[in-house]
Each structure stands twice: as C-alpha cells, then as structure tokens.
Coordinates of C-alpha atoms and ligand atoms in Angstrom, one line a residue:
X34 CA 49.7 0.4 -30.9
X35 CA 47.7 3.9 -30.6
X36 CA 44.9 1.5 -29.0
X37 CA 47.3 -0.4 -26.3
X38 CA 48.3 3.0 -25.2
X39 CA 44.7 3.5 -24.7
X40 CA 43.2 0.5 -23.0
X41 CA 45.1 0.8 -20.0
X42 CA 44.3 4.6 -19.4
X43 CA 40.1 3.8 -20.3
X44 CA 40.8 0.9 -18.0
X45 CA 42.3 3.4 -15.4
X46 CA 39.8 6.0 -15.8
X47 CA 36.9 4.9 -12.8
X48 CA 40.2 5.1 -10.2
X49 CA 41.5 7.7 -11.1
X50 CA 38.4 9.9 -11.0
X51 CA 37.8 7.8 -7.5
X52 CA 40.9 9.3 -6.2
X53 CA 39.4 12.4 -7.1
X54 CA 36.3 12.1 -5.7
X55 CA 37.9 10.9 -1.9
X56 CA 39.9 14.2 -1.9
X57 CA 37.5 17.0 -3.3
X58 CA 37.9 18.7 0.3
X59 CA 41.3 18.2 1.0
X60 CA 42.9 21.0 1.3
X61 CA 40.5 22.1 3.2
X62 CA 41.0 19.4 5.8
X63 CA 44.6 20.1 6.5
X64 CA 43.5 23.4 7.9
X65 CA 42.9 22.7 11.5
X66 CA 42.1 26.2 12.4
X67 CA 39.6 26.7 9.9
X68 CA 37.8 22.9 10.7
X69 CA 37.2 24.2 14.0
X70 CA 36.1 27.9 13.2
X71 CA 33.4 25.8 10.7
X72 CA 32.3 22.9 12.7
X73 CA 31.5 25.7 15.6
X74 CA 29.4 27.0 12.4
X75 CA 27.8 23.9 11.1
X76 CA 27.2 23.3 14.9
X77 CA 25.4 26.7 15.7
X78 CA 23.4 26.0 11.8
X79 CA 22.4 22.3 12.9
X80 CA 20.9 23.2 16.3
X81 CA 18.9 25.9 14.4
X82 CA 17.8 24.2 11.7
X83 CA 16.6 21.1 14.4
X84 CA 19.3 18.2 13.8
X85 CA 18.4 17.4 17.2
X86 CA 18.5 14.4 19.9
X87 CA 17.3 14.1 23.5
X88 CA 20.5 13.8 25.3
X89 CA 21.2 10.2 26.8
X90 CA 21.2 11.6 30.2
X91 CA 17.3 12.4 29.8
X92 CA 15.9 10.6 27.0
X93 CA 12.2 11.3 28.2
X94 CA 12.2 15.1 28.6
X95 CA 13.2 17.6 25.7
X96 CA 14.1 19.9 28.5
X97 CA 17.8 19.5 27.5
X98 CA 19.0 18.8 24.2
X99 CA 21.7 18.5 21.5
X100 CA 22.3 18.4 17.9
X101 CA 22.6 15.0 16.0
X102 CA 25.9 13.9 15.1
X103 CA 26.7 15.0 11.6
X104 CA 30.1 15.0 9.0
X105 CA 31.3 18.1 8.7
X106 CA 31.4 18.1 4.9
X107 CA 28.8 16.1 2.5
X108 CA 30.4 13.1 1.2
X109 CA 30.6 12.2 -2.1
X110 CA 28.4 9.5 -3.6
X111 CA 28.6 9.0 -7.5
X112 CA 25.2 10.0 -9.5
X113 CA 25.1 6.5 -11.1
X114 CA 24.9 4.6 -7.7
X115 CA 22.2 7.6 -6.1
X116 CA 20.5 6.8 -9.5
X117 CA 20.5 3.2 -9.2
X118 CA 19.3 3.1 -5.5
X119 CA 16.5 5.3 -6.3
X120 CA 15.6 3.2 -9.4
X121 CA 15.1 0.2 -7.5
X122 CA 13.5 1.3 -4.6
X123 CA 9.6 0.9 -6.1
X124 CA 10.9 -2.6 -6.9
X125 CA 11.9 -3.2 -3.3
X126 CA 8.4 -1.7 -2.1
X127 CA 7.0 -4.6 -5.0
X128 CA 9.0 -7.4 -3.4
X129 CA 8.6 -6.7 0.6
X130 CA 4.7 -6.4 -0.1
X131 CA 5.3 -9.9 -2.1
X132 CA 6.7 -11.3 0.3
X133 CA 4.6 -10.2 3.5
X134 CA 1.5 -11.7 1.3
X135 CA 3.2 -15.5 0.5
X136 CA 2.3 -16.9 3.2
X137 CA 3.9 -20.3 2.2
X138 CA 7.3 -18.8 1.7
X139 CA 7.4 -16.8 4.9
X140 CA 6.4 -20.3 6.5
X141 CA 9.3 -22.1 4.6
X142 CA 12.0 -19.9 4.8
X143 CA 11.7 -19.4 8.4
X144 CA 11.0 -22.4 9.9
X145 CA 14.4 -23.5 10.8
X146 CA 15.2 -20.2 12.0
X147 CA 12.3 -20.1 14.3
X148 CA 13.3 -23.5 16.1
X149 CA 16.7 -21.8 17.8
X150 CA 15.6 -17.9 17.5
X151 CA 13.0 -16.7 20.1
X152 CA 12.1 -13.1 18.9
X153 CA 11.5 -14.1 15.3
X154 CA 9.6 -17.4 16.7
X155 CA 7.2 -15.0 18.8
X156 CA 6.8 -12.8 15.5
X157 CA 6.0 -15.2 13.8
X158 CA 3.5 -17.1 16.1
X159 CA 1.3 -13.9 16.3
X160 CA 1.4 -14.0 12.4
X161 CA 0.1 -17.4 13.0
X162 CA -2.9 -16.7 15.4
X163 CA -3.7 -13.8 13.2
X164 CA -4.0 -15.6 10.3
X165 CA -5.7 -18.7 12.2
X166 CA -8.2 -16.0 13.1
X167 CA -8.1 -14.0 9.5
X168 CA -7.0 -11.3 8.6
X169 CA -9.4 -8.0 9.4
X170 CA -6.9 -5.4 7.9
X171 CA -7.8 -4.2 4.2
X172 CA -5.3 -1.6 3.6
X173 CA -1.6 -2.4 3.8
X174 CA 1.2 0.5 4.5
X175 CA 4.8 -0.1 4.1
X176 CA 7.3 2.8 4.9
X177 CA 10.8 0.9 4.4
X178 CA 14.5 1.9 4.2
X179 CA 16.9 -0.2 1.8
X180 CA 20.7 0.7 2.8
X181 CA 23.7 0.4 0.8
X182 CA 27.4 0.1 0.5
X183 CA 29.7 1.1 -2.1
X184 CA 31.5 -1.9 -3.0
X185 CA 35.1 -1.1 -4.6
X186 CA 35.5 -3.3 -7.3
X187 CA 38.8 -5.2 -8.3
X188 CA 39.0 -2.3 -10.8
X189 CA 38.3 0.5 -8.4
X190 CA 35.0 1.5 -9.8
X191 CA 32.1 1.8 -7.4
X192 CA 29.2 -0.7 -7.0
X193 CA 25.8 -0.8 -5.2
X194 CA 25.5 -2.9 -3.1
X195 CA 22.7 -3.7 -0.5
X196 CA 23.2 -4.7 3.2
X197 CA 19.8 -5.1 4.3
X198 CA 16.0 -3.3 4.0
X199 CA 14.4 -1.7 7.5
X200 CA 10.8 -2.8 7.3
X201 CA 9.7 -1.6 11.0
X202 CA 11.1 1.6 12.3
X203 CA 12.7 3.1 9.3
X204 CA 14.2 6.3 10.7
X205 CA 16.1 9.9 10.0
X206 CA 13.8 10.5 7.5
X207 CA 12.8 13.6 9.6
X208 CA 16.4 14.6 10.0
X209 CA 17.7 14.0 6.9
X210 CA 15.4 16.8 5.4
X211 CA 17.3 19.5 7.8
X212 CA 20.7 18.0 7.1
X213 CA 21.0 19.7 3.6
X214 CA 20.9 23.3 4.7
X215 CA 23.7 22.8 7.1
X216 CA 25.5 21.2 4.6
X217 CA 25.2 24.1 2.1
X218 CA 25.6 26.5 5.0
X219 CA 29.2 25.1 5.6
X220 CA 29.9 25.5 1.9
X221 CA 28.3 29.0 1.8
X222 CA 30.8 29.8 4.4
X223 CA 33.7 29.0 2.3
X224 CA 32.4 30.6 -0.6
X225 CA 32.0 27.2 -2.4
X226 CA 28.1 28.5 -3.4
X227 CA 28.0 26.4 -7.0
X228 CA 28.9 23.3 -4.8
X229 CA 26.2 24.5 -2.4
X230 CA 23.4 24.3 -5.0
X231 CA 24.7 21.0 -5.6
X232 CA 23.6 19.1 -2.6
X233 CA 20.3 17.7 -2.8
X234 CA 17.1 18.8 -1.1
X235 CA 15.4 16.0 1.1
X236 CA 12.4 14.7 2.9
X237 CA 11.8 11.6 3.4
X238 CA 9.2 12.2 6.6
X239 CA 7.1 14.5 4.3
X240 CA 6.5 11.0 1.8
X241 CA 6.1 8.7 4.8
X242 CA 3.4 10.9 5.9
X243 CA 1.4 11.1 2.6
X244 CA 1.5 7.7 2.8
X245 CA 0.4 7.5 6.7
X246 CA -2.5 9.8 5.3
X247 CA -3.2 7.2 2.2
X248 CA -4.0 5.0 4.2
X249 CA -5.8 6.5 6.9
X250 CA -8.1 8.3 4.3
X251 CA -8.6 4.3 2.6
X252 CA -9.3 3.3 6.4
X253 CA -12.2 5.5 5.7
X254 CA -13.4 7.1 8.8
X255 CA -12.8 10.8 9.7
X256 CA -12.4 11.0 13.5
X257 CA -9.8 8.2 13.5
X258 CA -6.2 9.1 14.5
X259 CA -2.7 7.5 14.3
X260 CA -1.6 5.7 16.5
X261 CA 2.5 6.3 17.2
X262 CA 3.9 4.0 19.1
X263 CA 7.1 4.7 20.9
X264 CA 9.2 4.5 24.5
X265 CA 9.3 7.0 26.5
X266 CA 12.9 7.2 26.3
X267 CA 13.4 8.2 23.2
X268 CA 16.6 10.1 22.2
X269 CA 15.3 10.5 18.5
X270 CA 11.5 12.0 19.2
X271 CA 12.4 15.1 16.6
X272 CA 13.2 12.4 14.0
X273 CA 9.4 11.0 14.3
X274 CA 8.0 14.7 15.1
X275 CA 8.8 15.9 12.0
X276 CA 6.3 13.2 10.4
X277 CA 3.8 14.1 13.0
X278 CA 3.5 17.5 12.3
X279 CA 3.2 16.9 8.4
X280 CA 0.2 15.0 9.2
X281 CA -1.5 17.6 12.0
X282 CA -0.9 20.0 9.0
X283 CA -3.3 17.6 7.1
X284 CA -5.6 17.4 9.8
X285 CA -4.8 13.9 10.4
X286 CA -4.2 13.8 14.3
X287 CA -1.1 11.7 16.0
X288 CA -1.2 10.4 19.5
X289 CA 1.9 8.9 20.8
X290 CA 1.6 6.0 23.4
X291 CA 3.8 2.9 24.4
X292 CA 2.8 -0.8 24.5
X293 CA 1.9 -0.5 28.0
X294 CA -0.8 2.2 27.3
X295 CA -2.5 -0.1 24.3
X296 CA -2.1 -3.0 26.7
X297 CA -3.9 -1.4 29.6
X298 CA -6.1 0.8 27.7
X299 CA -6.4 -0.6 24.2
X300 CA -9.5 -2.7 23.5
X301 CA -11.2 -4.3 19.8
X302 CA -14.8 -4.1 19.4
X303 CA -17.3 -6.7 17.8
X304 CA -15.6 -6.0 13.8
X305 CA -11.9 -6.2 15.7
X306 CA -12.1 -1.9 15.7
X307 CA -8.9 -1.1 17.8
X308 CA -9.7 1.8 20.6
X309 CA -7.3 3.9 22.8
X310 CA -8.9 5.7 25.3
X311 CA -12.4 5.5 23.6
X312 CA -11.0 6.5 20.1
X313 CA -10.8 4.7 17.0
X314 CA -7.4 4.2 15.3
X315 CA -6.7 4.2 11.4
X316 CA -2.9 4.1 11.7
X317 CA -0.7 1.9 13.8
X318 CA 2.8 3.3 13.5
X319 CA 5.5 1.8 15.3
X320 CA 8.7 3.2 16.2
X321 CA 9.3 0.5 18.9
X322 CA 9.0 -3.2 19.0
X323 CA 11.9 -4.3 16.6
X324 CA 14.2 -5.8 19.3
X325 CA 13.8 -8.4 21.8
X326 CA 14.4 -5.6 25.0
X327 CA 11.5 -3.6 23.3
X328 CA 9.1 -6.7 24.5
X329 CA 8.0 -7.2 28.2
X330 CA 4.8 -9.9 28.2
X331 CA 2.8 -7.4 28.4
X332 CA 3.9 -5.6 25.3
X333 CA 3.8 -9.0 23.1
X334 CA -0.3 -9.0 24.4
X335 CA -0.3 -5.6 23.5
X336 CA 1.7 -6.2 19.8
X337 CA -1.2 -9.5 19.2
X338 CA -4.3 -7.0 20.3
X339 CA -3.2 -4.5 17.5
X340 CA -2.2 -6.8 14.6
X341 CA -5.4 -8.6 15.2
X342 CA -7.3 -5.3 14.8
X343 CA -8.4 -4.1 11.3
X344 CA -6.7 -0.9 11.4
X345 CA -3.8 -0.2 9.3
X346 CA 0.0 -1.4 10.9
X347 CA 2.7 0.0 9.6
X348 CA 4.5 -2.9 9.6
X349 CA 1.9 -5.4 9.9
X350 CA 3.4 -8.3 11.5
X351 CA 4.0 -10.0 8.1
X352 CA 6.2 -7.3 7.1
X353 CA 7.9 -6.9 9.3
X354 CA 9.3 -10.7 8.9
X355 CA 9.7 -10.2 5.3
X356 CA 12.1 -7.4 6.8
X357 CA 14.3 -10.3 8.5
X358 CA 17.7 -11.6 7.8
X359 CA 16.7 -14.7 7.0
X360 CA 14.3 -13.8 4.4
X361 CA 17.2 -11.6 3.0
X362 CA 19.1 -14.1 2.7
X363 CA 16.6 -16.5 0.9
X364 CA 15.7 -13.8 -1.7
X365 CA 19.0 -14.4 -2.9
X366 CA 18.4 -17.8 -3.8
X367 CA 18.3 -18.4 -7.9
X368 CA 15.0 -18.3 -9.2
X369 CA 13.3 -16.7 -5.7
X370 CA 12.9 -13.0 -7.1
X371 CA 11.4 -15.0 -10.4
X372 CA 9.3 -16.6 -8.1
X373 CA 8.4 -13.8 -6.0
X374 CA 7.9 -11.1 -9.0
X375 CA 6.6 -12.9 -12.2
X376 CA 6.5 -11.7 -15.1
X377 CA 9.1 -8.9 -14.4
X378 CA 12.2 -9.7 -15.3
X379 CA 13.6 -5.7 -15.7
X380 CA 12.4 -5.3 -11.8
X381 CA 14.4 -8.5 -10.6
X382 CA 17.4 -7.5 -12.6
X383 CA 17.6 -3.7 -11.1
X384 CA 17.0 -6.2 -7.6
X385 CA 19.6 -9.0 -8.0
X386 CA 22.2 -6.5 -9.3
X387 CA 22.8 -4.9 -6.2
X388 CA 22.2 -7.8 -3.9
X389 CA 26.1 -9.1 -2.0
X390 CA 26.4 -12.8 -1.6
X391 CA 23.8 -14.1 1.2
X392 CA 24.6 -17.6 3.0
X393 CA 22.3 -19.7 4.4
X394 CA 24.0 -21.7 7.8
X395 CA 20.9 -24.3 8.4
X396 CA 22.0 -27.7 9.0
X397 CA 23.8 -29.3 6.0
X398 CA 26.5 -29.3 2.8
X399 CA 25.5 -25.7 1.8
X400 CA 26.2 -24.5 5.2
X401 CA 29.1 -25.9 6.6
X402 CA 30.6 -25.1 3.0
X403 CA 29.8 -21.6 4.1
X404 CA 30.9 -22.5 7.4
X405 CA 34.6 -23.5 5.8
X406 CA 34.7 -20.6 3.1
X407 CA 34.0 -17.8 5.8
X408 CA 36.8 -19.4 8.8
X409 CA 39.3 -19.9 5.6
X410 CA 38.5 -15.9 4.9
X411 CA 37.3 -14.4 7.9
X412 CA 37.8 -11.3 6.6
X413 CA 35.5 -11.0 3.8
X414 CA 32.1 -12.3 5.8
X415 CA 30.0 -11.0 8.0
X416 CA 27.6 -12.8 10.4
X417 CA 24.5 -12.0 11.6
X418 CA 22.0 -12.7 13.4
X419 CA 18.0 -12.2 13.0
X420 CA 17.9 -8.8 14.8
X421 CA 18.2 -4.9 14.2
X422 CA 19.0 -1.7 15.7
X423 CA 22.9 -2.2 15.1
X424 CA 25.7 -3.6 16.9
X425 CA 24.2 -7.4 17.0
X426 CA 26.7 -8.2 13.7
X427 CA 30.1 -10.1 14.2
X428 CA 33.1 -9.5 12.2
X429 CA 36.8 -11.1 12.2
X430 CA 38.1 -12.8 15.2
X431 CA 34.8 -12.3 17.1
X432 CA 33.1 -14.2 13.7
X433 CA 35.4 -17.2 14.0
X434 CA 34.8 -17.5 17.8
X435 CA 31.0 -18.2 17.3
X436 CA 31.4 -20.0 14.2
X437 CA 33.8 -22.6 15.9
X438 CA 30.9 -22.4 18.8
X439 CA 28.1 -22.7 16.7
X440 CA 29.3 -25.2 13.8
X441 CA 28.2 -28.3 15.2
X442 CA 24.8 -26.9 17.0
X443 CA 21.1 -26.1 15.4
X444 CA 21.4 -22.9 16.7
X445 CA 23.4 -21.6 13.5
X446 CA 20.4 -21.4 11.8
X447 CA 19.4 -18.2 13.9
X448 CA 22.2 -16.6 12.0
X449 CA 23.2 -15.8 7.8
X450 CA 26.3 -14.8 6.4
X451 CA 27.2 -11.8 4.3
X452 CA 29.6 -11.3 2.3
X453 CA 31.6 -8.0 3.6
X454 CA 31.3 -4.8 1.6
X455 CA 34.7 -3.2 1.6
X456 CA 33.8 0.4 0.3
X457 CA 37.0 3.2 -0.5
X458 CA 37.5 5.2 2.6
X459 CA 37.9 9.1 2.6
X460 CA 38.1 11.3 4.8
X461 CA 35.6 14.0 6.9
X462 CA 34.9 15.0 10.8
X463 CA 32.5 13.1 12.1
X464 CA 30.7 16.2 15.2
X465 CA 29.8 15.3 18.0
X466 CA 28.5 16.5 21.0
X467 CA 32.0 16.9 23.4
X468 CA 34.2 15.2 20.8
X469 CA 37.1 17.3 19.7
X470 CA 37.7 18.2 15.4
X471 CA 39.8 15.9 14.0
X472 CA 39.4 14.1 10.3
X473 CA 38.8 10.7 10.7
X474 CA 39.2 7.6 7.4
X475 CA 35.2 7.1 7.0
X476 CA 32.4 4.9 4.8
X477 CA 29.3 6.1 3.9
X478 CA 25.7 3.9 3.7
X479 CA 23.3 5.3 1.4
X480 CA 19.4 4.7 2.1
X481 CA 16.6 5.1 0.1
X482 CA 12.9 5.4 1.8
X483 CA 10.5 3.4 0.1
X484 CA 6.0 4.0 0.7
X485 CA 3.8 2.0 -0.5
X486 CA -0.1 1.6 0.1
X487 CA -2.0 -1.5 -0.9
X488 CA -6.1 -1.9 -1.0
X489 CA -7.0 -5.8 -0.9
X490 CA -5.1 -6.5 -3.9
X491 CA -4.8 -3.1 -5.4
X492 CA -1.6 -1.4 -5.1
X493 CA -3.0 2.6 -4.8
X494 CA 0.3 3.8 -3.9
X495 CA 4.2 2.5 -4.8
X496 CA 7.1 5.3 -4.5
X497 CA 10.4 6.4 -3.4
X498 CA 10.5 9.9 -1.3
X499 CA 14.0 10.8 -0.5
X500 CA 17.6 9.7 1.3
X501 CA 19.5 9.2 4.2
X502 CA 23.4 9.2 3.6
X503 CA 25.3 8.1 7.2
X504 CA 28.9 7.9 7.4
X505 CA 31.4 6.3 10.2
X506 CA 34.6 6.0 10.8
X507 CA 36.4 3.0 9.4
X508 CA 37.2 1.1 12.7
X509 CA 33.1 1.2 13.6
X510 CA 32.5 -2.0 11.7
X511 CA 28.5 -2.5 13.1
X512 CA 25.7 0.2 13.5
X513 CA 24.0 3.1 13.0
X514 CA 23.8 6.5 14.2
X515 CA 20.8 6.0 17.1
X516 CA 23.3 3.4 18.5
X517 CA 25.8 6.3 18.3
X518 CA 28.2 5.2 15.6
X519 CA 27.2 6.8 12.1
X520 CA 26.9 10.1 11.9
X521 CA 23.7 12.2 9.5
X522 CA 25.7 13.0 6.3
X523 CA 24.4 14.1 2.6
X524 CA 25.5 12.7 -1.0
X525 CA 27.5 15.2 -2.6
X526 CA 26.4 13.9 -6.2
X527 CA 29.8 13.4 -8.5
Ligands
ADP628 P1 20.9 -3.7 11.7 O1 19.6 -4.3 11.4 O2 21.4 -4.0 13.1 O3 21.0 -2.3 11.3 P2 22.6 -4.2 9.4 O4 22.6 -5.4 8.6 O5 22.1 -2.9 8.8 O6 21.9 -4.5 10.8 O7 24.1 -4.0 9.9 C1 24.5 -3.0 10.8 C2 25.7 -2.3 10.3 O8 26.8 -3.2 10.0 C3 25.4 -1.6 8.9 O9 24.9 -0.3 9.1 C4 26.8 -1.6 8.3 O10 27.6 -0.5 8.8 C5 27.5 -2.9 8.8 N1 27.3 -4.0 7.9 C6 26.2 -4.8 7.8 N2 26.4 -5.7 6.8 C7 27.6 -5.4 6.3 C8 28.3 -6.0 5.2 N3 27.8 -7.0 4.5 N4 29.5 -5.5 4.9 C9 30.0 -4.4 5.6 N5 29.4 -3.8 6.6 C10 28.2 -4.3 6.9
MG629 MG1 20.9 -1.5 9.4

C-alpha cells in the first residue's frame, strides 16, 4: 500500500521538478516595467563587455555596430545533460577524426549522395585529387561544435539528444566567453548574487586557439602564420577576433584573407609549402566555404590549392565531409560506431545514447519505409538536406510537399531524415537590436566545442574547451543565431 502511494509520486518527481525549472524567473517576467528597465541594462553590459555584430547594413566595416542578440535571462539546462554533453565530446573529437581517416567509408557512404548533390560531389572530388596526388599534410586539427536538444520524454524527464556536429566553421565560441558576465550582471541587478555565481564561466575561442597553436608549433617552423579565411562581409568578425587575439598574445600571427586573395596570390612550392604574399602558412582556418554561395570557380581552385598544400586545414577537406548529414546519418547505423571505434565500447555507448533516430532516403525498401513513416507523421521528422548555415531544413507541410516531389526521383538521396526533437518550452526575451521586450515560449540548443590535434597517427591533443547555449522562440523551427533566429544564451545549471 505505503509503496503504491509512492511509485506514482517517484514516478512524478522529474516533471514536477521540470515545471520548476521552466518557471524559476517567473515572477520576474510578469513585470513588464522592470523587463524593460533590465534589458536596457543587459543591453548597455553586452555592448561593453563586446557581444557584438557588424550590422547587416555594413557587414565589411566595424565603423557601426550592435550587440549580439541575447535572452534576457540564462536558461535553465539540467547538470546531468551539461554533464553528459561534455562527457562525450572527446569521444566525438575520436569519431570525426575516425571518420575523416576511412577513407573507404567516406567513399561508401557518400556515393549515392554525391550522384544528385553538387556541393558535397565538388567536396568530395577535391578529396579525391588530393588523395590521387597524397596527402602532404602531417598534422591534423579539428575544432568542432556538437549541438543538442533536450528531448522531453514520455515521462517528462529530459534527454540529450544530438542534432548534428559543425566540423567547418564552428562559431560563438568567442562570444559565448562574454555572454556570462551580462548574464550575472542582470542577476546582480536583482540582487539574485548566489544565482549569479552560479552561471558558468566560458571560453571556448581561448581552447580553439591552443589548439590553432598545437598545431602550428607541430607544423614546426617559426615565421609561419595562420591563415584565416573569411568574407569580407562578415557580420560576426568579433566572434573570430577573439581567437585571433589569443593567438597574437602567443606570438602566433593571424592574417585574414578570402578565397580570392589565396586564389590570386596563393602559390605551393616544390614540397607543396602554401605561400600568401611570400609567406609561409602553418594554419589554414576557415570561417568561409561551408555553403554552396561561399564558392565562385575561383574559390573551388583556391579551396584545391590549399588542401593540396602540407599545411595544417582546419577542416581538411576530409573533415569536413565527415561533418555531413549523410555521414550523420550513417553513424547511426548498428554496428558503424563498433566499426568506427574498436575496442571501445564505453565511448560508443556515451555516443549512441544521445544520437535521435537518423533515416537514410537512398533508393529502396528502407527508404520509402521512411518515406511512408514520416508523410503518415509529418510532425515528428525533419528533413534535411546535405548543407549548413541554418534555414536549408524542412519541417511539416513544407516536408510533405518535397517528399511527395522527391519520392519517386534519385534526388532524395541528397537528403536524411531526422526524427524531430520536441524539447519543453519556457519562457525568456529574446533582445534584439529594434525589437521591443516582450517574453516569448522558447527552446534552447546546447553545444559543446570539441579540439583535437593529431601527428601522423599520434593523437597529441583530444579535449573539450567550453559551451555555447542558443535559444529561439518556439515558432523558429530552422537556424541559428548568424542566420538571425537564435539568440546567445547561458545554461543556468539546475
Ligand atoms: P545547420 O547545419 O543548417 O545548422 P542543423 O541540423 O543544425 O543544420 O539544423 C538547423 C536548426 O534546425 C537547428 O539549430 C535546430 O534548431 C533545428 N533542428 C535541426 N534538426 C532538428 C531536429 N531533429 N529536431 C528539432 N529541431 C531540429
Ligand atoms: Mg546547426
């Protein structure tokens, strides 16, 4: 009897301390007077702290400039989950550098995506002539972002869940290490200073540049430089400065350029060397060239010059298509991981736990099973195509459209489906730049910045170096905040 009574309430226990958890600041966001007297705060703490974009009416000059969209209030992430993100992030760092190594899988796993997707067919035939011609690089560098979802489960508890891993580009991580001070500034200002202490310090760009200087020290020559390359619109240059000026205070000197500069002035000498302007490059960091609008043909000849050079890419072009939705997908296969990461079956547990279910659409039974399951359900898929950036994913009635379009075609196999995270909305402000105060129903994505270094076959460097927490407002089903729908956020840990 006494344990009947029980069961139910142990059972309860995860939703009601969820309920909890959503409303920790609402009182405080009933007041609308007092929202707006603190966002003007959080505002004036953001822009001095520099949570800063290039504005998008002049994305090439930092003559004029605004603060980053940011939640008023930290949202709250349970320990467990930050835990559990952070646990498997060295294992993600051990599968992507797997991966980007096989060179059979990365062959089998894209080849029907290849045949009806053109930017991942280009990718990959410059892997192919690099390969064809060997491969002069000796020291790998990965700086990666996994992101996450909190699934609610049928019981209301919380669960991890991953939607995808950044490979090329990974960004905020300069950012996110000023977002915590406004954060504890807003909570200062209501006298909440034990929930101030609580939110955690961050930064991510400090770790991606140790390991931009691992490797350039393993590149082993000492008037070498970096090589950043970027647009010159380019809203979010703070984001990338902040990794710039660790390195510059580690003597380890940056120069920015775009494609067009390595492709009119970049050159390999006779032991494939890469110049710019007459100087040797160690580091190839790019902050462009993920999307299809990023390539002109001038850029692709620039992209194959560097990846056939010997110095270090960050991604090299293996990497990055170990970073692809496809290969995502195939992970998720039974027995891949195994496969993949033998002889560890504690790091491809912590990796298939938090994996959602992945879908293959290539001609045949299993995919036009997926096919039926996701038009019978619309609602709980997602399809996607092999690109990033945000806004390129199609949910609901848009989903069924191109399904019904693409069912009978090849080209499917350009795309996977995802199952659909549904996390437990609370509610925050989302600031913007000209948008008025109001609380809005939001979901948060949690990321965790992976670095790893690799010597031949030597792994001399595997770690996690900090967060990014971005939140949106429920309707926003695609995206990110550079393509203006998440906002910068921090896990208040609960
Ligand atoms: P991109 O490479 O364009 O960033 P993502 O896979 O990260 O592609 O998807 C973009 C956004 O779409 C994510 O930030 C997330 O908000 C949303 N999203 C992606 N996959 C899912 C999913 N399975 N369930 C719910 N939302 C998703
Ligand atoms: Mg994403």
């Amino acid at each position: 009897m006494f344990s009947q009574v029980w069961k139910p309430l142990i059972y309860l226990h995860p939703l009601v301390s969820q309920v909890r958890m959503a409303t920790i600041w609402g009182s405080l966001l009933q007041d609308e007077q007092q929202l707006e007297s603190l966002a003007q705060q959080a505002v004036d703490r953001a822009l001095a702290e520099g949570v800063l974009l290039r504005t998008k009416q002049q994305p090439s000059s930092s003559d004029v400039v605004n603060y980053a969209p940011f939640t008023l209030f930290p949202s709250l992430v349970p320990s467990a989950l930050l835990e559990q993100a952070y646990a498997v992030q060295m294992d993600f760092n051990l599968l992507v550098d797997a991966v980007s190594q096989n060179c059979a899988f990365l062959e089998q796993t894209l080849s029907s995506t290849i045949k009806r997707d053109n930017f991942t067919a280009r990718l990959f035939d410059i892997y192919k002539q690099v390969l064809k011609e060997g491969i002069a690089q000796t020291v790998f560098l990965g700086l990666n972002r996994s992101d996450y979802m909190f699934q609610r489960n049928a019981d209301g508890s919380p669960a991890l869940k991953q939607i995808e891993i950044n490979t090329i580009s990974a960004s905020f991580g300069g950012l996110a290490s000023r977002t915590p001070d406004v954060h504890r500034h807003v909570l200062n200002v209501l006298s909440k200073t034990k929930e101030a202490v609580k939110i955690l310090s961050n930064n991510p760009s400090k770790g991606m540049a140790l390991g931009i200087a691992k490797a350039w020290e393993l590149y082993g020559s000492a008037n070498a430089l970096v090589l950043l390359i970027a647009q010159e619109k380019e809203r979010n240059i703070f984001d990338q400065r902040a990794i710039e000026n660790e390195l510059l205070a580690r003597n380890i000197h940056v120069i920015r350029r775009r494609f067009e500069d390595v492709s009119e002035k970049g050159s390999l000498d006779q032991d494939r060397r890469l110049f710019m302007d007459g100087q040797e490059i160690a580091v190839v960091y790019f902050r462009d060239g993920y999307m299809p609008s990023q390539y002109s043909l001038q850029n692709w000849e620039a992209r194959l010059l560097v990846e056939r050079s010997c110095a270090v890419k960050c991604p090299d072009i293996a990497t990055q298509l170990a970073g692809t939705k496809k290969v995502q997908q195939e992970l998720s296969r039974e027995g891949m991981l195994e496969l993949l990461l033998p002889g560890q079956p504690e790091a491809v547990a912590r990796l298939r736990a938090t994996f959602a279910g992945l879908y293959s659409l290539d001609m045949g039974e299993e995919g036009d099973q997926a096919i039926a399951e996701a038009l019978t359900a619309p609602n709980r898929f997602v399809l996607k195509p092999q690109r990033e950036g945000g806004g390129n994913n199609l949910y609901g009635e848009e989903m069924v459209q191109a399904l019904e379009r693409l069912k009978d075609s090849e080209e499917r196999a350009s795309y996977i489906l995802m199952e659909k995270i549904e996390p437990e909305p609370f509610g925050n402000c989302l600031l913007r730049p000209g948008s008025p105060v109001r609380v809005v129903q939001c979901i948060s994505e949690l990321g965790i910045f992976g670095v790893y270094v690799r010597q031949g076959k030597t792994l001399v460097m595997n770690k996690y170096v900090g967060h990014l927490l971005r939140t949106k407002a429920i309707e926003d089903a695609d995206g990110g905040v550079a393509a203006g729908v998440a906002v910068l956020d921090n896990p208040y840990p609960v």
